[in-house]
Tab-separated table of C-alpha atoms in Angstrom:
chain	number	residue	atom	x	y	z
I	1	MET	CA	12.111	-26.941	49.596
I	2	VAL	CA	10.919	-27.919	45.843
I	3	VAL	CA	12.129	-25.749	43.298
I	4	GLU	CA	10.651	-26.003	39.707
I	5	THR	CA	12.197	-25.396	36.501
I	6	LYS	CA	10.903	-25.966	32.626
I	7	LYS	CA	12.112	-29.566	32.621
I	8	GLU	CA	12.727	-31.332	36.124
I	9	TYR	CA	12.673	-30.680	40.233
I	10	TYR	CA	15.147	-29.258	42.228
I	11	VAL	CA	14.903	-29.997	45.953
I	12	GLU	CA	17.235	-29.226	48.757
I	13	SER	CA	19.801	-32.286	49.047
I	14	PRO	CA	19.327	-34.918	52.271
I	15	THR	CA	21.563	-33.652	55.273
I	16	ASP	CA	21.092	-37.213	56.592
I	17	SER	CA	19.082	-40.487	56.428
I	18	ASN	CA	15.865	-39.245	57.881
I	19	SER	CA	15.405	-36.943	54.714
I	20	HIS	CA	13.370	-39.201	52.996
I	21	HIS	CA	10.294	-39.453	55.210
I	22	ASP	CA	6.676	-39.484	54.553
I	23	ASN	CA	4.303	-37.003	54.212
I	24	VAL	CA	1.358	-36.354	56.818
I	25	ASP	CA	-1.054	-38.440	54.730
I	26	GLY	CA	1.659	-41.334	54.399
I	27	ARG	CA	2.562	-40.520	50.879
I	28	PRO	CA	6.427	-40.616	50.293
I	29	THR	CA	8.020	-37.081	49.155
I	30	THR	CA	10.074	-36.479	45.896
I	31	PRO	CA	13.727	-37.920	46.098
I	32	LEU	CA	15.944	-34.963	47.293
I	33	LEU	CA	18.555	-33.566	44.570
I	34	ASP	CA	21.206	-31.076	45.196
I	35	TRP	CA	20.862	-27.379	45.445
I	36	GLY	CA	24.343	-26.908	44.697
I	37	GLN	CA	23.641	-28.976	41.213
I	38	TYR	CA	20.720	-26.826	40.743
I	39	LEU	CA	22.947	-23.386	40.944
I	40	LYS	CA	25.534	-25.002	38.942
I	41	ASP	CA	23.156	-25.457	35.797
I	42	VAL	CA	21.866	-22.156	36.045
I	43	GLU	CA	25.631	-21.044	36.175
I	44	THR	CA	26.351	-22.790	33.147
I	45	ALA	CA	22.979	-21.272	31.068
I	46	HIS	CA	24.112	-17.722	32.412
I	47	ASN	CA	27.733	-18.170	30.756
I	48	SER	CA	26.454	-19.453	27.808
I	49	LEU	CA	23.964	-16.127	27.592
I	50	LEU	CA	26.566	-14.117	28.517
I	51	GLN	CA	28.768	-15.750	25.467
I	52	ILE	CA	26.230	-15.992	23.012
I	53	ALA	CA	25.548	-11.834	23.633
I	54	ASP	CA	29.077	-11.224	22.935
I	55	GLN	CA	29.161	-12.858	19.977
I	56	LEU	CA	26.067	-11.224	18.735
I	57	LYS	CA	27.487	-7.579	19.648
I	58	GLN	CA	30.907	-8.974	17.547
I	59	SER	CA	28.266	-9.782	14.421
I	60	PHE	CA	26.298	-6.457	15.042
I	61	SER	CA	29.533	-4.895	14.738
I	62	GLN	CA	30.679	-6.461	11.455
I	63	LEU	CA	27.191	-6.109	9.887
I	64	ASP	CA	27.645	-2.312	10.788
I	65	SER	CA	31.164	-2.289	8.894
I	66	LEU	CA	29.674	-4.087	6.142
I	67	GLN	CA	26.416	-2.469	5.920
I	68	ALA	CA	28.394	0.887	5.567
I	69	GLU	CA	30.598	-0.306	3.059
I	70	PHE	CA	27.957	-1.771	0.927
I	71	GLU	CA	26.079	1.223	0.644
I	72	SER	CA	29.373	3.343	-0.315
I	73	LYS	CA	29.961	1.023	-3.195
I	74	TYR	CA	26.605	0.969	-4.237
I	75	LEU	CA	25.902	4.737	-4.246
I	76	THR	CA	29.478	4.837	-6.616
I	77	GLN	CA	28.353	2.147	-8.624
I	78	LYS	CA	24.772	3.518	-9.331
I	79	LYS	CA	26.767	6.825	-10.463
I	80	ASP	CA	28.886	5.133	-12.549
I	81	ILE	CA	26.493	3.570	-14.373
I	82	GLU	CA	24.137	6.678	-14.821
I	83	SER	CA	27.590	8.151	-16.351
I	84	LEU	CA	27.806	5.072	-18.519
I	85	LYS	CA	24.159	5.467	-19.477
I	86	ALA	CA	25.028	9.208	-20.630
I	87	TYR	CA	28.086	8.291	-22.752
I	88	LEU	CA	26.444	5.384	-24.608
I	89	LYS	CA	24.145	8.486	-26.648
I	90	ASP	CA	27.915	9.178	-27.853
I	91	ILE	CA	28.807	5.748	-29.331
I	92	THR	CA	25.350	4.935	-30.841
I	93	ASP	CA	27.179	4.357	-34.156
I	94	THR	CA	30.177	2.175	-32.833
I	95	LEU	CA	30.824	-1.339	-32.827
I	96	GLN	CA	31.015	-1.330	-28.657
I	97	TYR	CA	27.612	0.331	-28.258
I	98	LYS	CA	25.776	-3.106	-28.321
I	99	GLU	CA	28.099	-4.985	-25.878
I	100	ALA	CA	27.997	-1.725	-23.460
I	101	LYS	CA	24.642	-1.483	-23.371
I	102	GLU	CA	23.766	-5.085	-22.418
I	103	LYS	CA	26.200	-5.163	-19.802
I	104	ILE	CA	25.008	-1.795	-18.745
I	105	GLU	CA	21.641	-3.344	-18.334
I	106	SER	CA	22.997	-5.925	-16.521
I	107	TRP	CA	24.316	-4.067	-14.182
I	108	SER	CA	21.167	-1.854	-13.708
I	109	ARG	CA	19.017	-5.033	-13.011
I	110	ASP	CA	21.552	-6.104	-10.621
I	111	LEU	CA	21.479	-2.787	-8.912
I	112	LYS	CA	17.895	-3.259	-8.433
I	113	GLN	CA	17.583	-6.506	-7.040
I	114	LEU	CA	20.130	-5.557	-4.630
I	115	SER	CA	18.302	-2.231	-3.492
I	116	PHE	CA	16.353	-3.561	-0.618
I	117	LEU	CA	19.373	-3.879	1.559
I	118	MET	CA	19.943	0.171	1.221
I	119	PRO	CA	18.836	1.957	3.954
I	120	VAL	CA	14.875	2.859	3.660
I	121	SER	CA	12.844	6.048	5.215
I	122	GLY	CA	9.303	5.422	4.044
I	123	GLY	CA	9.031	8.553	2.454
I	124	ILE	CA	8.415	12.316	3.318
I	125	PHE	CA	5.457	11.622	5.302
I	126	VAL	CA	7.056	8.784	7.408
I	127	GLU	CA	10.038	11.147	7.927
I	128	LEU	CA	7.626	13.590	9.905
I	129	PHE	CA	6.668	11.484	12.568
I	130	LEU	CA	9.992	9.281	12.444
I	131	GLY	CA	12.705	11.130	11.152
I	132	THR	CA	14.897	9.583	8.525
I	133	THR	CA	15.446	6.359	10.527
I	134	ASP	CA	16.205	2.996	8.468
I	135	LEU	CA	12.573	0.996	8.402
I	136	GLY	CA	13.749	-1.874	6.043
I	137	PHE	CA	13.122	-5.142	7.700
I	138	ARG	CA	15.863	-7.309	6.812
I	139	ARG	CA	14.728	-10.118	8.864
I	140	ARG	CA	11.927	-12.262	7.308
I	141	GLN	CA	10.373	-12.706	10.547
I	142	GLN	CA	10.373	-8.860	11.266
I	143	ARG	CA	8.320	-8.385	7.588
I	144	MET	CA	5.725	-11.008	8.396
I	145	ALA	CA	5.149	-9.976	11.862
I	146	PHE	CA	4.872	-6.327	10.967
I	147	LYS	CA	2.365	-7.103	8.242
I	148	THR	CA	0.287	-9.423	10.026
I	149	GLN	CA	0.041	-6.370	12.924
I	150	TYR	CA	-1.015	-3.949	10.051
I	151	GLU	CA	-3.785	-6.872	8.963
I	152	LEU	CA	-4.853	-7.209	12.500
I	153	TYR	CA	-5.216	-3.166	13.053
I	154	LYS	CA	-7.576	-2.832	10.065
I	155	LYS	CA	-9.386	-5.891	11.198
I	156	ARG	CA	-10.130	-4.919	14.715
I	157	LEU	CA	-10.845	-1.081	14.294
I	158	GLY	CA	-13.783	-2.082	11.574
I	159	PRO	CA	-16.575	-3.016	14.453
I	160	VAL	CA	-15.030	0.035	16.239
I	161	PHE	CA	-16.014	1.999	13.920
I	162	VAL	CA	-19.599	1.155	13.157
I	163	CYS	CA	-20.223	1.155	16.972
I	164	ALA	CA	-18.844	4.647	17.189
I	165	THR	CA	-21.072	5.833	14.382
I	166	PHE	CA	-24.137	4.446	15.786
I	167	LEU	CA	-23.689	6.146	19.333
I	168	CYS	CA	-23.204	9.446	17.146
I	169	PHE	CA	-26.470	8.595	15.517
I	170	LEU	CA	-28.202	8.267	18.973
I	171	PHE	CA	-26.196	11.016	20.808
I	172	GLU	CA	-26.780	13.533	17.561
I	173	ARG	CA	-26.608	16.731	19.117
I	174	ASN	CA	-23.346	15.690	21.289
I	175	ARG	CA	-20.801	17.330	19.397
I	176	TRP	CA	-17.891	16.041	21.941
I	177	LEU	CA	-18.793	12.706	20.732
I	178	HIS	CA	-18.458	13.669	16.840
I	179	MET	CA	-15.239	15.384	17.788
I	180	LEU	CA	-14.016	12.427	19.488
I	181	LEU	CA	-14.823	9.837	16.437
I	182	GLN	CA	-13.503	12.495	13.884
I	183	LEU	CA	-9.976	12.870	16.147
I	184	PHE	CA	-10.045	8.998	16.112
I	185	LEU	CA	-10.487	8.669	12.162
I	186	ALA	CA	-7.955	11.259	11.864
I	187	TYR	CA	-5.701	9.127	14.031
I	188	TYR	CA	-6.476	5.728	12.020
I	189	TYR	CA	-5.789	7.013	8.241
I	190	ALA	CA	-2.721	8.785	9.662
I	191	SER	CA	-1.695	5.615	11.174
I	192	LEU	CA	-2.541	3.523	8.079
I	193	ALA	CA	-0.431	5.955	5.705
I	194	ILE	CA	2.533	5.401	8.166
I	195	ARG	CA	2.457	1.594	8.137
I	196	GLU	CA	1.380	1.250	4.306
I	197	ASN	CA	4.413	3.305	3.466
I	198	ILE	CA	6.470	1.118	5.886
I	199	LEU	CA	5.261	-2.063	4.286
I	200	ARG	CA	5.521	-0.429	0.549
I	201	ALA	CA	8.966	0.319	1.551
I	202	ASN	CA	9.439	-3.166	2.372
I	203	GLY	CA	8.039	-4.905	-1.196
I	204	SER	CA	4.716	-4.717	-0.577
I	205	ASN	CA	2.179	-4.403	-3.772
I	206	ILE	CA	0.484	-1.255	-1.927
I	207	LYS	CA	-0.321	1.172	-5.033
I	208	PRO	CA	0.578	5.122	-4.272
I	209	TRP	CA	-3.309	6.094	-4.809
I	210	TRP	CA	-4.430	3.896	-1.713
I	211	ILE	CA	-1.727	5.705	0.657
I	212	TRP	CA	-3.254	9.165	-0.663
I	213	HIS	CA	-6.792	7.899	-0.443
I	214	HIS	CA	-5.532	7.823	3.592
I	215	TYR	CA	-4.303	11.620	3.206
I	216	LEU	CA	-7.260	12.619	1.896
I	217	SER	CA	-9.357	10.872	4.530
I	218	MET	CA	-7.297	12.244	7.019
I	219	GLY	CA	-7.705	15.742	5.658
I	220	ILE	CA	-11.619	15.508	5.641
I	221	ALA	CA	-11.614	13.865	8.969
I	222	THR	CA	-9.717	17.069	10.263
I	223	CYS	CA	-12.205	19.737	8.444
I	224	PHE	CA	-14.789	17.885	10.422
I	225	LEU	CA	-13.193	17.998	13.699
I	226	THR	CA	-12.798	21.513	13.316
I	227	TRP	CA	-16.299	22.334	11.923
I	228	PRO	CA	-18.041	24.737	14.489
I	229	ASP	CA	-21.229	23.257	15.895
I	230	SER	CA	-23.302	25.650	14.124
I	231	THR	CA	-26.250	25.279	11.906
I	232	SER	CA	-24.326	24.295	8.765
I	233	TYR	CA	-23.091	21.402	10.673
I	234	ALA	CA	-26.413	20.313	11.970
I	235	MET	CA	-27.625	20.423	8.553
I	236	PHE	CA	-25.048	17.624	7.364
I	237	ARG	CA	-24.521	15.375	10.387
I	238	ASN	CA	-26.807	12.921	9.989
I	239	ARG	CA	-25.553	12.735	6.347
I	240	LEU	CA	-22.244	12.139	7.606
I	241	HIS	CA	-23.134	9.289	10.263
I	242	ILE	CA	-24.970	7.360	7.208
I	243	PHE	CA	-21.822	7.872	5.351
I	244	GLY	CA	-19.682	6.580	7.923
I	245	MET	CA	-21.701	3.708	8.488
I	246	TYR	CA	-22.093	2.437	5.239
I	247	THR	CA	-17.871	2.650	4.858
I	248	ALA	CA	-17.418	1.000	7.749
I	249	LEU	CA	-19.638	-1.964	7.364
I	250	LEU	CA	-18.416	-2.179	3.610
I	251	GLN	CA	-14.963	-2.372	4.601
I	252	ILE	CA	-15.505	-5.354	6.851
I	253	LEU	CA	-17.207	-7.035	4.042
I	254	GLN	CA	-14.611	-6.045	1.349
I	255	ALA	CA	-12.038	-6.962	3.981
I	256	ARG	CA	-13.510	-10.413	4.421
I	257	TYR	CA	-13.447	-10.870	0.462
I	258	GLN	CA	-10.078	-9.556	-0.135
I	259	MET	CA	-8.465	-11.554	2.526
I	260	ALA	CA	-9.958	-14.877	1.273
I	261	ARG	CA	-8.630	-13.846	-2.366
I	262	LEU	CA	-5.235	-13.183	-1.072
I	263	TYR	CA	-5.213	-16.445	0.385
I	264	THR	CA	-6.350	-18.010	-2.660
I	265	LEU	CA	-3.743	-16.168	-4.820
I	266	ARG	CA	-0.636	-17.013	-2.712
I	267	SER	CA	-1.564	-20.815	-2.920
I	268	LEU	CA	-1.341	-20.132	-6.513
I	269	GLY	CA	2.098	-18.284	-6.451
I	270	LYS	CA	0.323	-15.345	-7.767
I	271	ALA	CA	0.634	-13.183	-4.908
I	272	GLY	CA	3.906	-12.216	-2.678
I	273	GLU	CA	3.975	-13.090	1.033
I	274	MET	CA	4.305	-9.008	1.825
I	275	ASP	CA	1.055	-8.251	-0.622
I	276	VAL	CA	-1.915	-7.068	1.817
I	277	ALA	CA	-5.557	-7.225	1.089
I	278	ASN	CA	-6.259	-4.053	-0.665
I	279	THR	CA	-8.973	-3.229	-2.872
I	280	ASP	CA	-6.084	-2.761	-5.719
I	281	SER	CA	-3.835	-5.479	-4.615
I	282	THR	CA	-6.319	-8.599	-4.815
I	283	GLN	CA	-6.842	-9.244	-8.706
I	284	ILE	CA	-10.572	-9.426	-8.924
I	285	HIS	CA	-12.690	-12.731	-9.348
I	286	TRP	CA	-15.717	-12.289	-10.542
I	287	GLY	CA	-17.339	-15.111	-8.464
I	288	SER	CA	-20.619	-14.802	-6.774
I	289	SER	CA	-18.935	-12.914	-3.265
I	290	MET	CA	-17.710	-10.191	-5.956
I	291	LYS	CA	-21.086	-9.796	-8.092
I	292	LEU	CA	-22.508	-8.824	-4.558
I	293	LEU	CA	-19.918	-6.762	-3.496
I	294	MET	CA	-19.195	-4.668	-6.148
I	295	PRO	CA	-22.436	-2.566	-6.433
I	296	PHE	CA	-22.251	-1.489	-3.122
I	297	VAL	CA	-18.842	-0.475	-3.418
I	298	ILE	CA	-19.629	1.716	-6.598
I	299	VAL	CA	-22.539	2.920	-4.535
I	300	GLY	CA	-20.400	3.839	-1.718
I	301	GLN	CA	-18.450	6.119	-4.137
I	302	PHE	CA	-20.946	7.764	-5.741
I	303	ILE	CA	-22.068	8.728	-1.882
I	304	GLN	CA	-18.960	10.290	-1.985
I	305	LEU	CA	-19.789	12.369	-4.918
I	306	TYR	CA	-23.592	13.531	-3.138
I	307	ASN	CA	-21.439	14.679	-0.152
I	308	CYS	CA	-19.318	16.563	-2.537
I	309	ILE	CA	-22.300	18.212	-4.211
I	310	PHE	CA	-24.255	18.734	-0.979
I	311	LEU	CA	-21.238	20.059	0.854
I	312	TYR	CA	-20.543	22.797	-2.347
I	313	ARG	CA	-24.151	23.941	-2.082
I	314	LEU	CA	-23.748	24.193	1.764
I	315	TRP	CA	-20.776	26.388	1.254
I	316	ARG	CA	-22.768	28.261	-1.050
I	317	MET	CA	-25.334	29.142	1.629
I	318	PHE	CA	-22.627	29.666	4.012
I	319	PRO	CA	-19.783	31.375	2.440
I	320	SER	CA	-17.589	32.259	5.416
I	321	GLU	CA	-16.993	28.873	6.455
I	322	THR	CA	-14.095	27.799	3.930
I	323	HIS	CA	-13.723	24.366	5.631
I	324	ILE	CA	-17.111	23.562	3.969
I	325	LEU	CA	-15.356	24.009	0.544
I	326	VAL	CA	-12.292	22.599	1.618
I	327	ALA	CA	-14.136	19.204	2.505
I	328	SER	CA	-16.244	19.186	-0.441
I	329	LEU	CA	-12.912	19.226	-2.651
I	330	LEU	CA	-11.470	16.904	-0.633
I	331	PHE	CA	-14.969	14.427	-0.934
I	332	LEU	CA	-14.163	15.101	-5.009
I	333	CYS	CA	-10.522	14.312	-5.161
I	334	THR	CA	-11.692	10.987	-3.108
I	335	PHE	CA	-14.462	9.900	-5.380
I	336	THR	CA	-12.604	10.647	-8.567
I	337	GLY	CA	-9.598	8.679	-7.141
I	338	ASN	CA	-11.591	5.560	-6.042
I	339	PHE	CA	-14.195	5.308	-8.863
I	340	SER	CA	-11.203	5.893	-11.889
I	341	THR	CA	-9.368	3.057	-10.003
I	342	THR	CA	-12.058	0.599	-9.586
I	343	MET	CA	-13.334	1.316	-12.783
I	344	TYR	CA	-9.647	0.449	-14.050
I	345	THR	CA	-9.282	-2.759	-12.271
I	346	LEU	CA	-12.589	-3.789	-13.821
I	347	TYR	CA	-11.470	-3.163	-17.375
I	348	GLU	CA	-8.337	-4.883	-17.027
I	349	LYS	CA	-10.247	-7.735	-15.537
I	350	ALA	CA	-12.603	-7.760	-18.494
I	351	THR	CA	-9.651	-7.411	-21.247
I	352	GLY	CA	-7.853	-10.221	-19.250
I	353	SER	CA	-10.867	-12.319	-19.758
I	354	ASN	CA	-11.128	-11.581	-23.122
I	355	ASN	CA	-7.485	-12.518	-23.750
I	356	ASN	CA	-7.836	-15.708	-22.240
I	357	ASN	CA	-10.882	-16.808	-23.838
I	358	ASN	CA	-9.385	-15.852	-27.363
I	359	LYS	CA	-6.239	-18.150	-26.533
I	360	LYS	CA	-8.812	-20.973	-25.268
I	361	LYS	CA	-10.366	-20.911	-28.522
I	362	ARG	CA	-6.778	-21.140	-30.858
I	363	THR	CA	-6.004	-23.988	-28.783
């Protein structure tokens, strides 16, 4: 009887000289080894595993004690430095001021660099779902795995939203299908907000506006989810699906551009390992891809403004349906944030290019 392991074969040991016999087809069998040797090897590996487990438990226990001591001293030091900063105001005219100020600033920088060792919860929104659990990933492997899962999550769900929106077009009177899509959108934006808050707490470059954008989008999806199958909904549903289809396709195109640009920035050392592909996190490179993509981005933002105006007029026709007004205001906030962020990013790019050109002319 042959027992297969990763590197070798163990078989029952021969009990007599007839054990080395041929198969029925005349081919010789595998040389027989001792079962006892196999069991001994497994026992040795098992004992080694138990020994490593004991060492790991001891290390975790020491780490917990060290972490608690660090947190206590960190908070105490932070409090003392804040007190010293207040004390500086009283000694501005003394000889000690300059030396004390330099030391306090140096200590503050040290605390800022050490802050990643402190527990992080991810913010109020994450605490609503996960409580005050420490979500800081101390190991690089954990941080990178979480970031990779986040990027794959967005990449895989883009085509799903395109297909789901297309089905809503085909079955425009199926309110349950529309509700299912909005429920999934609410879940999607909530999960993105949770993941991005955790990424941000672990050193990612995600700006607060894009997390707020997910909060607003979650609110919009909730408004459409609770919208009754009424005349007002029938007047808006096709516009909603057109906007949803356009947004889903645009997000797929944006993701491809952003990932390519992010890889370039990483290779140049201009992006950190925890930076993710977001419209705010990748510096704009005015190449052929960006020239083609930016007009579609701006058109999508003005569709949001159009939806805001249309919903407001619709609410004037059906003033008792307050969820229409809420959706209109949420669209207005989304448009304002998206458009202002895009214009500011383009302005930064334009001023940065002008400064670089001026430096080249001087040299």
